[in-house]
Tab-separated table of C-alpha atoms in Angstrom:
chain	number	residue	atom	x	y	z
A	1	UNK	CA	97.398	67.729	174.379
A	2	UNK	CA	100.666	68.819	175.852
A	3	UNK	CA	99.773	72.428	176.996
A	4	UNK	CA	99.093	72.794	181.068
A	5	UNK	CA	95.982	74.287	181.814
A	6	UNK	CA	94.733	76.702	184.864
A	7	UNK	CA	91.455	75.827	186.038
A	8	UNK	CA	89.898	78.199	188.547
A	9	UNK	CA	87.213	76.639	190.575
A	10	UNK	CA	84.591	78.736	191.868
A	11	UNK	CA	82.477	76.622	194.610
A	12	UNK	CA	81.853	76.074	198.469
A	13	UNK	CA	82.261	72.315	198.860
A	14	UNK	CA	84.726	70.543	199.022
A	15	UNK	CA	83.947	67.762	198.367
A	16	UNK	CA	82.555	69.093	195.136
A	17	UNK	CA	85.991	70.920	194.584
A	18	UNK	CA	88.831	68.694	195.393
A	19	UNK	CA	86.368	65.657	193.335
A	20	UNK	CA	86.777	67.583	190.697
A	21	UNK	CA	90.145	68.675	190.676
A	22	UNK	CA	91.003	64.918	191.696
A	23	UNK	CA	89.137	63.518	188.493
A	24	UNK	CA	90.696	65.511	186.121
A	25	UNK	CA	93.836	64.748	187.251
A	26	UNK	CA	92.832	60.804	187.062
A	27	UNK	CA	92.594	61.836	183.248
A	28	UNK	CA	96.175	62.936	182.549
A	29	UNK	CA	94.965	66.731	181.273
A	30	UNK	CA	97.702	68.471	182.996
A	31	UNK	CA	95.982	71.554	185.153
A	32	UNK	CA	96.390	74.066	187.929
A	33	UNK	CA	93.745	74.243	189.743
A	34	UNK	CA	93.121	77.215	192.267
A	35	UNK	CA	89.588	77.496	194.351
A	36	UNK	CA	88.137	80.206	195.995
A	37	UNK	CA	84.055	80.682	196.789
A	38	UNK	CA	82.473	83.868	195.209
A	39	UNK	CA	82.290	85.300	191.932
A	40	UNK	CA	83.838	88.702	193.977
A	41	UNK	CA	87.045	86.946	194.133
A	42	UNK	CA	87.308	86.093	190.378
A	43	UNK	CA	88.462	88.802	189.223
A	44	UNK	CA	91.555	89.933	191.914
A	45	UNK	CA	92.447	86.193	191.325
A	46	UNK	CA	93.028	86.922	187.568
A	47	UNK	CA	94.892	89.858	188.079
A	48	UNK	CA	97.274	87.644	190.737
A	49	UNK	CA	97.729	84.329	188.091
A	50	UNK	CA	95.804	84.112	184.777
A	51	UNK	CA	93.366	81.139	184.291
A	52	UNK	CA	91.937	79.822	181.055
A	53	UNK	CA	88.943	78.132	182.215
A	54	UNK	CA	86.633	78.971	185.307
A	55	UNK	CA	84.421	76.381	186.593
A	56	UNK	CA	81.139	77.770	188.159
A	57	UNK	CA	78.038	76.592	190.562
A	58	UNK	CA	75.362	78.386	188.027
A	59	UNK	CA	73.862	79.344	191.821
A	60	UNK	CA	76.186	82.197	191.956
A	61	UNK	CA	75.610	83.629	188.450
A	62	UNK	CA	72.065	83.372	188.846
A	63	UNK	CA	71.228	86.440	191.201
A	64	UNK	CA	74.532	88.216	189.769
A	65	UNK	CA	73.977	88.115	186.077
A	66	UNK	CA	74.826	91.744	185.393
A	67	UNK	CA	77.737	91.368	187.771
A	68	UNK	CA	78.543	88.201	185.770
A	69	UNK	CA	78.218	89.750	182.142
A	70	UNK	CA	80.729	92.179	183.314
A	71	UNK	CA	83.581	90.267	184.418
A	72	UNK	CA	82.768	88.135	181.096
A	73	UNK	CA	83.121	91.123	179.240
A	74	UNK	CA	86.051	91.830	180.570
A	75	UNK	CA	87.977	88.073	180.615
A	76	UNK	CA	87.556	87.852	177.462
A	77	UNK	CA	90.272	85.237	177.093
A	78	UNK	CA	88.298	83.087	179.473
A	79	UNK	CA	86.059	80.151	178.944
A	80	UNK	CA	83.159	79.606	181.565
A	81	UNK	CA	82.002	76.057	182.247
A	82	UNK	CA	79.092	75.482	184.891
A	83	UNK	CA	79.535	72.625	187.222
A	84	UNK	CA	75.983	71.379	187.640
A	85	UNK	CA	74.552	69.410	190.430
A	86	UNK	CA	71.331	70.779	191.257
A	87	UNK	CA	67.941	71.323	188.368
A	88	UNK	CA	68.676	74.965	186.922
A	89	UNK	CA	67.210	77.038	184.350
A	90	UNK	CA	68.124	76.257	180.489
A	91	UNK	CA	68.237	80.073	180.165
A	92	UNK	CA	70.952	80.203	183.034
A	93	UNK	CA	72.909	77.545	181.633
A	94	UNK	CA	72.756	78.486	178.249
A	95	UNK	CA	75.399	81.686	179.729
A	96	UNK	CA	78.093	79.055	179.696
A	97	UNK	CA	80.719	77.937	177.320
A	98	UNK	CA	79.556	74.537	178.269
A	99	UNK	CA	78.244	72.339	181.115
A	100	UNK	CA	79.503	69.458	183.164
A	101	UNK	CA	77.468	67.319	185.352
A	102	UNK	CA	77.967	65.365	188.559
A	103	UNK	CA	77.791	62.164	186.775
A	104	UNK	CA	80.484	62.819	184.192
A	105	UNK	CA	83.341	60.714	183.768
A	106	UNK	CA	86.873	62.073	184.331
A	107	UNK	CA	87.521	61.777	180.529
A	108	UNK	CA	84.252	63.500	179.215
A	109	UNK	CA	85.099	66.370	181.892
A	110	UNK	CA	88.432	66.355	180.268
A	111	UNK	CA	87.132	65.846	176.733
A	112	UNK	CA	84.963	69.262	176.764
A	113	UNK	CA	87.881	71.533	178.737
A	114	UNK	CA	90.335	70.210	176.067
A	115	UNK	CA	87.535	70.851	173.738
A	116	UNK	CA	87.345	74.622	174.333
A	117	UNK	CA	90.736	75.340	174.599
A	118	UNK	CA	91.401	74.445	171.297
A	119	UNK	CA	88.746	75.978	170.052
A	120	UNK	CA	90.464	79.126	171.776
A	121	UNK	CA	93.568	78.295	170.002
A	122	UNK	CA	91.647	77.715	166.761
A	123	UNK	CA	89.954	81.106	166.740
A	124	UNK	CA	93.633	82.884	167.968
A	125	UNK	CA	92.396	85.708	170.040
A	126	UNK	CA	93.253	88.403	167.851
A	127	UNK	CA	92.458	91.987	167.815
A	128	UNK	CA	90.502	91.307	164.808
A	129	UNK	CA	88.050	89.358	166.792
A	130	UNK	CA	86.439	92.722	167.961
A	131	UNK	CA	86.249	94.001	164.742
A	132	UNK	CA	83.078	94.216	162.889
A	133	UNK	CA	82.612	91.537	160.047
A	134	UNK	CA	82.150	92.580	156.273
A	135	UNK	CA	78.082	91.214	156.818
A	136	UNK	CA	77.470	93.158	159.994
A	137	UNK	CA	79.647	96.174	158.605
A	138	UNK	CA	76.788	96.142	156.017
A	139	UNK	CA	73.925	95.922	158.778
A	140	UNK	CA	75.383	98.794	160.326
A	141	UNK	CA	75.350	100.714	156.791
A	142	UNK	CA	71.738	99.951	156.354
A	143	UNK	CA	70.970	100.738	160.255
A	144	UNK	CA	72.521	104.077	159.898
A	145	UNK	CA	70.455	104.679	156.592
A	146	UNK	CA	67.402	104.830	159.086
A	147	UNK	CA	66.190	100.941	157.295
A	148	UNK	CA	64.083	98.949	159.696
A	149	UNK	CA	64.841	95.167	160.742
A	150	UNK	CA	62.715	94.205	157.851
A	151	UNK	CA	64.017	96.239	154.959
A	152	UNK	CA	67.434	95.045	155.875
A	153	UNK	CA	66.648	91.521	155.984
A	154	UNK	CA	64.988	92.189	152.271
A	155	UNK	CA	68.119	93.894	151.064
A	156	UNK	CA	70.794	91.665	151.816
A	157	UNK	CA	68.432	88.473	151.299
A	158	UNK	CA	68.898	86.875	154.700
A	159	UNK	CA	66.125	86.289	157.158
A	160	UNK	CA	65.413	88.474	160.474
A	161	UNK	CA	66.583	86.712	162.838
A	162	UNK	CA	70.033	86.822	161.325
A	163	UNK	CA	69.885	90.629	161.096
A	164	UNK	CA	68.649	90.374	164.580
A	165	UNK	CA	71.776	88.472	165.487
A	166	UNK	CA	73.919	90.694	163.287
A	167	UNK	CA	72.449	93.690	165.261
A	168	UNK	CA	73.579	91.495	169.120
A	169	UNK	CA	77.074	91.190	167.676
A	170	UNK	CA	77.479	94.911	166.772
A	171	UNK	CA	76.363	96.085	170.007
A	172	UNK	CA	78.293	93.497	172.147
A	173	UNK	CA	81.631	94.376	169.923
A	174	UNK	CA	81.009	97.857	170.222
A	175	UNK	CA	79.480	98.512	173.208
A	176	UNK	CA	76.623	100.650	171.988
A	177	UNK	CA	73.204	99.702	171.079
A	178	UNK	CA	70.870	102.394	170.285
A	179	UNK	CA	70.860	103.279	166.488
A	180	UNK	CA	71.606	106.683	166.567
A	181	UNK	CA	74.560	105.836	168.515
A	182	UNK	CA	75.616	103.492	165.819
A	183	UNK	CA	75.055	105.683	163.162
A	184	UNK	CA	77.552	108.075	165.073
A	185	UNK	CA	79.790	104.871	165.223
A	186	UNK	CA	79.436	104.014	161.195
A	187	UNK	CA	80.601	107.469	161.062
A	188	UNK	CA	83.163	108.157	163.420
A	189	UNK	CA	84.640	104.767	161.596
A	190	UNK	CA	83.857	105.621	157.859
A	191	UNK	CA	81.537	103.118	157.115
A	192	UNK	CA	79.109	105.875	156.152
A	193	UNK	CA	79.593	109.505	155.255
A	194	UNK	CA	77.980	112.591	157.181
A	195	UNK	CA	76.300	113.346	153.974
A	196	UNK	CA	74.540	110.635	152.813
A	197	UNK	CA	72.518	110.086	156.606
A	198	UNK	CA	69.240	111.462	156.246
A	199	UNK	CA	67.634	113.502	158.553
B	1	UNK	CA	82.079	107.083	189.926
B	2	UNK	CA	83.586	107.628	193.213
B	3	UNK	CA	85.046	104.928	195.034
B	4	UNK	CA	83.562	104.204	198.794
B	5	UNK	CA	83.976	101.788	201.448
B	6	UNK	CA	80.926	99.736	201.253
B	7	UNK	CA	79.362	99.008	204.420
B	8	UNK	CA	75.812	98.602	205.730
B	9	UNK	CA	74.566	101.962	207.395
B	10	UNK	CA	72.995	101.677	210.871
B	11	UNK	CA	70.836	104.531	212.631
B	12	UNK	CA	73.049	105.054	215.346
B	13	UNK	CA	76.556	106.339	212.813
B	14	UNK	CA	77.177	109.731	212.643
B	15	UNK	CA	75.500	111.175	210.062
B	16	UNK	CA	78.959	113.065	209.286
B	17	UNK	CA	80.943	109.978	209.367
B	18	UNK	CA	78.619	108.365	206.818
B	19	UNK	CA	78.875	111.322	204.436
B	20	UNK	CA	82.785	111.646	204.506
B	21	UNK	CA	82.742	107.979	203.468
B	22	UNK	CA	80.317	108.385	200.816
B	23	UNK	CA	80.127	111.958	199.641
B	24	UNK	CA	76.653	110.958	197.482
B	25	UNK	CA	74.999	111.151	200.449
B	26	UNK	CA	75.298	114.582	200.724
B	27	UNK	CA	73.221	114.361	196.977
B	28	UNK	CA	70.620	111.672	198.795
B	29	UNK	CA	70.048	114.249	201.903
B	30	UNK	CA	69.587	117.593	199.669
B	31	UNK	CA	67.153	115.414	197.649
B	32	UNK	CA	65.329	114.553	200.928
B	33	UNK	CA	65.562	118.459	201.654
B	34	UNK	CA	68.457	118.497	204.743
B	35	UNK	CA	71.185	120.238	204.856
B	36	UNK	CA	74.569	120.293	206.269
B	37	UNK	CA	76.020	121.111	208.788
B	38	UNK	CA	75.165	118.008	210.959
B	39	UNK	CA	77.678	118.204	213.777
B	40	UNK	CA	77.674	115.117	215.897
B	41	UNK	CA	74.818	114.275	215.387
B	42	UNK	CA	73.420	110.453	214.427
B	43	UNK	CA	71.498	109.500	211.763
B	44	UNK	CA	68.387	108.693	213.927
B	45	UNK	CA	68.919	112.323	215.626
B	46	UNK	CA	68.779	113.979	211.919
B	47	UNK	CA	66.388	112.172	210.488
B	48	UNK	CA	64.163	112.289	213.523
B	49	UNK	CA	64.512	116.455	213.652
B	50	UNK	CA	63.676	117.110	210.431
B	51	UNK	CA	60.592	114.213	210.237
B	52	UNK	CA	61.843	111.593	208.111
B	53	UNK	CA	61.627	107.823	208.614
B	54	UNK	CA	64.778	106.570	210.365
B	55	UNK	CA	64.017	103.149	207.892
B	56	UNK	CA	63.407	104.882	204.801
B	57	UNK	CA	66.492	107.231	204.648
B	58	UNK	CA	68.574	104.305	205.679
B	59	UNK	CA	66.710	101.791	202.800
B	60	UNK	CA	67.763	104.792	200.502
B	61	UNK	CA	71.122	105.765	202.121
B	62	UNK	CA	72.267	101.716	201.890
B	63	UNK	CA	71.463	101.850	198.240
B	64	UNK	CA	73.651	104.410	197.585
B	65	UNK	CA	76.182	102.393	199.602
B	66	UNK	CA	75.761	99.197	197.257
B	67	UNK	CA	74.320	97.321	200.134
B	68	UNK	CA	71.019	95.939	199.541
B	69	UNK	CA	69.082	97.071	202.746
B	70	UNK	CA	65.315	96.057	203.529
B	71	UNK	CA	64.061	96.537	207.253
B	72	UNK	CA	61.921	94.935	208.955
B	73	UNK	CA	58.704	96.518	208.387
B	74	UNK	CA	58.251	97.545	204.675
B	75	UNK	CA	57.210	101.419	204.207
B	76	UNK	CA	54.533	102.716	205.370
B	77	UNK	CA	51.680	104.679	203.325
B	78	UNK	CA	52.432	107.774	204.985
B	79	UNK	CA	56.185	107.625	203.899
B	80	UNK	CA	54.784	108.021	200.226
B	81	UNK	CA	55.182	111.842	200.762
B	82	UNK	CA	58.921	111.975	201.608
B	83	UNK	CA	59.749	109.292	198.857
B	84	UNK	CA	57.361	111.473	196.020
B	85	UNK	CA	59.440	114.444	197.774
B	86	UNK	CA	62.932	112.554	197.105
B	87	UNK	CA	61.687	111.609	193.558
B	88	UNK	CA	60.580	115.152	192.404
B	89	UNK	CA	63.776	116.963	193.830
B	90	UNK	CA	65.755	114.175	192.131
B	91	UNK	CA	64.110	115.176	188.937
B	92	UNK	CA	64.541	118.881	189.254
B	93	UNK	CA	68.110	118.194	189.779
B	94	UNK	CA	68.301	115.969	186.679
B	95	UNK	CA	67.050	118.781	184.112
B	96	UNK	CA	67.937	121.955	186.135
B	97	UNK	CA	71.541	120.898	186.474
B	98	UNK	CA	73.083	117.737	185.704
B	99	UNK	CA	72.175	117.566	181.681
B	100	UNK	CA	72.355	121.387	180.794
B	101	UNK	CA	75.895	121.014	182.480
B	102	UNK	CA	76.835	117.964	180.212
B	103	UNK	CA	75.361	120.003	177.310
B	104	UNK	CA	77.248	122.787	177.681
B	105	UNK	CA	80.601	120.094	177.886
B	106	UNK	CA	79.197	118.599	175.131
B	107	UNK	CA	78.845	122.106	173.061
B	108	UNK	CA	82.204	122.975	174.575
B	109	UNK	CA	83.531	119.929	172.991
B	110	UNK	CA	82.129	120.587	169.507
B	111	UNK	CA	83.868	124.182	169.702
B	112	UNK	CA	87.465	122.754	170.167
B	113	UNK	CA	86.765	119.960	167.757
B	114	UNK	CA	84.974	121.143	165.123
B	115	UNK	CA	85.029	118.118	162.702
B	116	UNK	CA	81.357	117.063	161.740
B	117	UNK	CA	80.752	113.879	163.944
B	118	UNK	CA	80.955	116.305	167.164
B	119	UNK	CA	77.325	117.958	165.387
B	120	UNK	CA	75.864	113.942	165.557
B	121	UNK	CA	77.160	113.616	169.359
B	122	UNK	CA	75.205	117.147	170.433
B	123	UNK	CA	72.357	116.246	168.527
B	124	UNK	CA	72.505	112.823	170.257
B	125	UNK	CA	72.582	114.081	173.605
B	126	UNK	CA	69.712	116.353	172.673
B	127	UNK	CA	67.581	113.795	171.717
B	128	UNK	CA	68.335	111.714	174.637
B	129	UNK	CA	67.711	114.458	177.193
B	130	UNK	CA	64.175	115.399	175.482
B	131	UNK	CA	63.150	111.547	176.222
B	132	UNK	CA	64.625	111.727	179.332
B	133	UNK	CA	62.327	114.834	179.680
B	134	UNK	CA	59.187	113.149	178.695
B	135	UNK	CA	59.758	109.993	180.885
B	136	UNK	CA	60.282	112.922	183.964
B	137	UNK	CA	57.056	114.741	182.715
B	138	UNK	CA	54.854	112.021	182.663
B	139	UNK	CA	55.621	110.812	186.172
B	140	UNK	CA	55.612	114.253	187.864
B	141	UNK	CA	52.314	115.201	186.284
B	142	UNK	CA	50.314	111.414	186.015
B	143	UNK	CA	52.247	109.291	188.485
B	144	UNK	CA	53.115	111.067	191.384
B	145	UNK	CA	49.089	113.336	191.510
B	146	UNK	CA	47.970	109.644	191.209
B	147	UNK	CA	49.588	108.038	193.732
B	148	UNK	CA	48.955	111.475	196.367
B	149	UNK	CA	45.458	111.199	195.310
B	150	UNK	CA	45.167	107.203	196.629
B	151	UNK	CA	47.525	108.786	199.844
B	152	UNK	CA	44.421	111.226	200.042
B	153	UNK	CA	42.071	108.405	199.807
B	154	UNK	CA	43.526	106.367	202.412
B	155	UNK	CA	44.031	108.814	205.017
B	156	UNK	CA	40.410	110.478	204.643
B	157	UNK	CA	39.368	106.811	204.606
B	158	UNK	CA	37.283	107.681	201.890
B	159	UNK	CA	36.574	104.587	198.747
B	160	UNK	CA	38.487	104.814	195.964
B	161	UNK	CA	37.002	107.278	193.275
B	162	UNK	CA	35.372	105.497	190.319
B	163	UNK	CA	36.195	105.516	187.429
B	164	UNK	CA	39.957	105.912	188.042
B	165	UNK	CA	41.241	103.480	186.280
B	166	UNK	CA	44.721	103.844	185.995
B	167	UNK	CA	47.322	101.666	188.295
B	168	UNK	CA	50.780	101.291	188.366
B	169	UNK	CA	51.368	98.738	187.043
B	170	UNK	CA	51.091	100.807	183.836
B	171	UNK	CA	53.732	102.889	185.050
B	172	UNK	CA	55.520	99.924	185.296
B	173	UNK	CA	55.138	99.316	181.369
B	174	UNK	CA	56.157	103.195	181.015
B	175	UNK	CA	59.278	102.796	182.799
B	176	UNK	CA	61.890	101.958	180.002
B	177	UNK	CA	65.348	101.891	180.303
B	178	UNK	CA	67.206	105.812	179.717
B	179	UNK	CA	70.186	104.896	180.997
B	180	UNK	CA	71.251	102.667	177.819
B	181	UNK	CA	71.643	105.843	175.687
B	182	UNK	CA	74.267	107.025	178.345
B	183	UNK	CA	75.933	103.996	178.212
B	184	UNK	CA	76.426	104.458	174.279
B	185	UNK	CA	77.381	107.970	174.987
B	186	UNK	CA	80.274	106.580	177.345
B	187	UNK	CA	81.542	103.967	174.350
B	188	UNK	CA	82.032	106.635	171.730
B	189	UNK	CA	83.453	109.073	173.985
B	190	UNK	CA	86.395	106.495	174.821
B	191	UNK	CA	86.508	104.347	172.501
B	192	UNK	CA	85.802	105.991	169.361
B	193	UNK	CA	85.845	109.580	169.024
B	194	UNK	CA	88.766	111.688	168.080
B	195	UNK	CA	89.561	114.412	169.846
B	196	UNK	CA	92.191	117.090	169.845
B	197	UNK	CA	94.266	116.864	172.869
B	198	UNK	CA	91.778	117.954	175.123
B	199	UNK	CA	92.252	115.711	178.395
B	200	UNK	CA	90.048	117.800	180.303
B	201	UNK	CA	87.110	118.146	178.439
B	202	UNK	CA	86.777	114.487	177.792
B	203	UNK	CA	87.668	113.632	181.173
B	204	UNK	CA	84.673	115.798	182.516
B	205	UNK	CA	82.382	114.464	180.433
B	206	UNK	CA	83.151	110.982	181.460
B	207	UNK	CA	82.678	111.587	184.871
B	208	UNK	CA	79.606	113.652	184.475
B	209	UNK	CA	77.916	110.777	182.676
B	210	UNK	CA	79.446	108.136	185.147
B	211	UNK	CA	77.884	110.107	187.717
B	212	UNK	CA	74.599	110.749	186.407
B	213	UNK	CA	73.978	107.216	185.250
B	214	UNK	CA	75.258	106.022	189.213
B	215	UNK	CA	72.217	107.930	190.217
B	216	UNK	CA	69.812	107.180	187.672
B	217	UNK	CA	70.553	103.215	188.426
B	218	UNK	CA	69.403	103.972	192.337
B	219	UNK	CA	66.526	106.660	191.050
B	220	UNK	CA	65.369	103.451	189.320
B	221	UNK	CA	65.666	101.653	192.083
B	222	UNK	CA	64.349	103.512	194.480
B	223	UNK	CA	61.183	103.553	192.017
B	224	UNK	CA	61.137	99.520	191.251
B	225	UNK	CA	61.825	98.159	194.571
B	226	UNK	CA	60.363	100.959	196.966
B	227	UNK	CA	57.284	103.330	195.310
B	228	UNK	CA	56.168	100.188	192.518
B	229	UNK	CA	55.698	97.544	195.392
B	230	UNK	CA	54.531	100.602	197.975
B	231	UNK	CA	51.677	101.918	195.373
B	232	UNK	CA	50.331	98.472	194.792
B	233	UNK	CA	49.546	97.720	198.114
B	234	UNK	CA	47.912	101.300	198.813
B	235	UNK	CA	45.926	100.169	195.480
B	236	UNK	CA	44.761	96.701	197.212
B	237	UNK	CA	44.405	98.271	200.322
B	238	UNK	CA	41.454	100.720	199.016
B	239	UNK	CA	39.963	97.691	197.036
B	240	UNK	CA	39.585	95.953	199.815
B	241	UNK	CA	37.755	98.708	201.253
B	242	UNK	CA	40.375	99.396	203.987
């Protein structure tokens, strides 16, 4: 792949650092790396020189995982990959866009950043992205029509988890997650009219 | 929310200083009952005069600072008044003035706009506020008598009353999330509902809700990392039989 790539590395060694940045060079994936040492820093960094990829010690999400989900929310061009050298939590890890281990080899570590940058380019950040899909457009309906997790599942003949996951979605695109403040949304965006809600 | 130099609060700063850097500390204070003016006075010097712990106003003050402050010595029992005091005042503040105020933007808003959704939004906020309500309710008339009456308990060195059998730890159950509602309030307001050109209005409401969410995150706080731990050990204390 011929594009360059800027890496942002966010750790206190090193060793662990420069290794990294040294290895991936080894590979011939062309990056810029920069480094700094907190998760406080990320963000002034983006606003200085835009990075694709950030490369993260889980250890400093895992106190900081509201702190964390923010600036995620906010990069939303960014792809997270944890750079793990220590046991931690599946849970914590699972936060990532994917994982690299001490023991990887300079082309696997190269493989999965190349890996999710085309996936990026696949998906084409557009606008669109934050828009609701036709199937959760018609969870929302059903939400706003006062029908529990159950009833919707039954209606549009898919199971409950995937209404439950239909339900994440629509909250993390729109920001809101109690129903009545959906309903408001399904209005506000005419998915629903005022008159057919029921009190 | 207002934007303040964060720094870790000490008992010898002026008390002024400390406010002029951090106007919510003004809110903290009146909540703890003190008033302005405070001269040049320290924080150890005010707190001291008007018979508060130097620890605990500084454990509350850094929160308010976004510094996570614990002293040396946890809190003691006989700080549970001042921090019940702090809680209730808090409360009173909450439905005495900060939501009728929204309300009344909120109703404001739904005058100068007066296409339907604005009706959903009030009723919204109404709903929210009588939950709000009930979650205030229930700990200033079960919570807070029941943790005074283990204070009473303890300092009469009398044993625990039986058959009491509630603890906090079901208050912990109890205390859900109400600041998630605001949160939804804040999304709609900016990024979905019309409005007529009416900058101010929306403006005020956004910082109204910034501002009472900002203090319900440290009210909740205050509760979960102060009173919750506090209460349980006054509960072990009297099981142990002092």
């Amino acid at each position: 792949m011929n594009v360059n790539v800027n890496i942002i590395v966010v750790e206190t060694s090193p060793l662990v650092s420069e290794g990294l940045a040294g290895l991936l060079n080894k590979s011939g994936l062309k990056c810029q790396f920069s480094f700094i040492d907190s998760l406080g820093e990320l963000e002034l960094s983006y606003a200085k020189r835009k990075f694709e990829i950030v490369v993260i010690n889980p250890s400093y999400v895992q106190n900081n995982s509201k702190t964390f989900n923010s600036i995620r929310n906010r990069l939303i061009n960014v792809r997270w990959i944890g750079l793990v050298y220590a046991w931690h939590d599946p849970e914590l890890l699972s936060l990532f866009d994917s994982v690299i281990t001490i023991s990887d080899t300079s082309d696997s570590v190269a493989n999965k950043i190349t890996k999710l940058i085309s996936d990026e380019n696949q998906q084409g950040h557009s606008p669109s992205q934050d828009l609701l899909s036709e199937r959760e457009i018609d969870v929302l309906k059903l939400l706003a029509a006062g029908k529990a997790n159950k009833e919707i599942a039954d209606k549009l003949n898919i199971s409950i988890n995937t209404v439950i996951s239909h339900r994440k979605n629509i909250s993390q695109k729109t920001g809101i997650k109690s129903v009545s403040g959906l309903t408001i949304y399904a209005v506000v965006q005419k998915h629903v009219s005022i008159e057919s809600l029921s009190e | 929310m207002y934007q303040t130099v964060k720094f870790a609060l000490a008992a010898d700063l002026k008390m002024s200083e400390i406010i002029l850097n951090n106007p919510y500390l003004l809110l903290l204070l009146e909540h703890f009952g003190i008033d302005a003016p405070f001269q040049e006075k320290s924080v150890n010097t005010v707190c001291k005069e008007n018979g508060l712990s130097t620890d605990l106003f500084l454990t509350f003050a850094n929160l308010y600072n976004g510094v996570q402050y614990s002293p040396d010595e946890p809190p003691s029992f006989s700080d549970i008044m001042a921090i019940i005091g702090f809680l209730k005042n808090s409360h009173k503040f909450y439905s005495d003035e900060i939501y009728p105020g929204i309300l009344s933007t909120i109703r404001l808003m739904a005058k100068v706009n007066d296409h339907r959704e604005m009706t959903l939004v009030q009723k919204f906020f109404v709903d929210y506020f009588s939950e709000v309500t009930e979650h205030l309710d229930y700990e200033d008339k079960v919570v807070f008598p029941y943790v005074l009456t283990l204070y009473g308990q303890i300092s009469e060195n009398k044993p625990p009353e039986p058959g009491v059998e509630y603890s906090v730890q079901q208050y912990k159950e109890h205390h859900n999330d109400i600041e998630e509602k605001l949160n939804d309030l804040k999304s709609l307001l900016i990024k979905y509902l019309p409005q007529k050109n009416d900058f101010a209005i929306r403006r005020k409401l956004l910082f109204d809700l910034s501002e009472l969410e900002y203090d319900l995150i440290i009210h909740s706080k205050i509760e979960d990392l102060i009173l919750i731990p506090l209460v349980a050990r006054m509960e072990s204390f009297l099981k142990e039989g002092g």
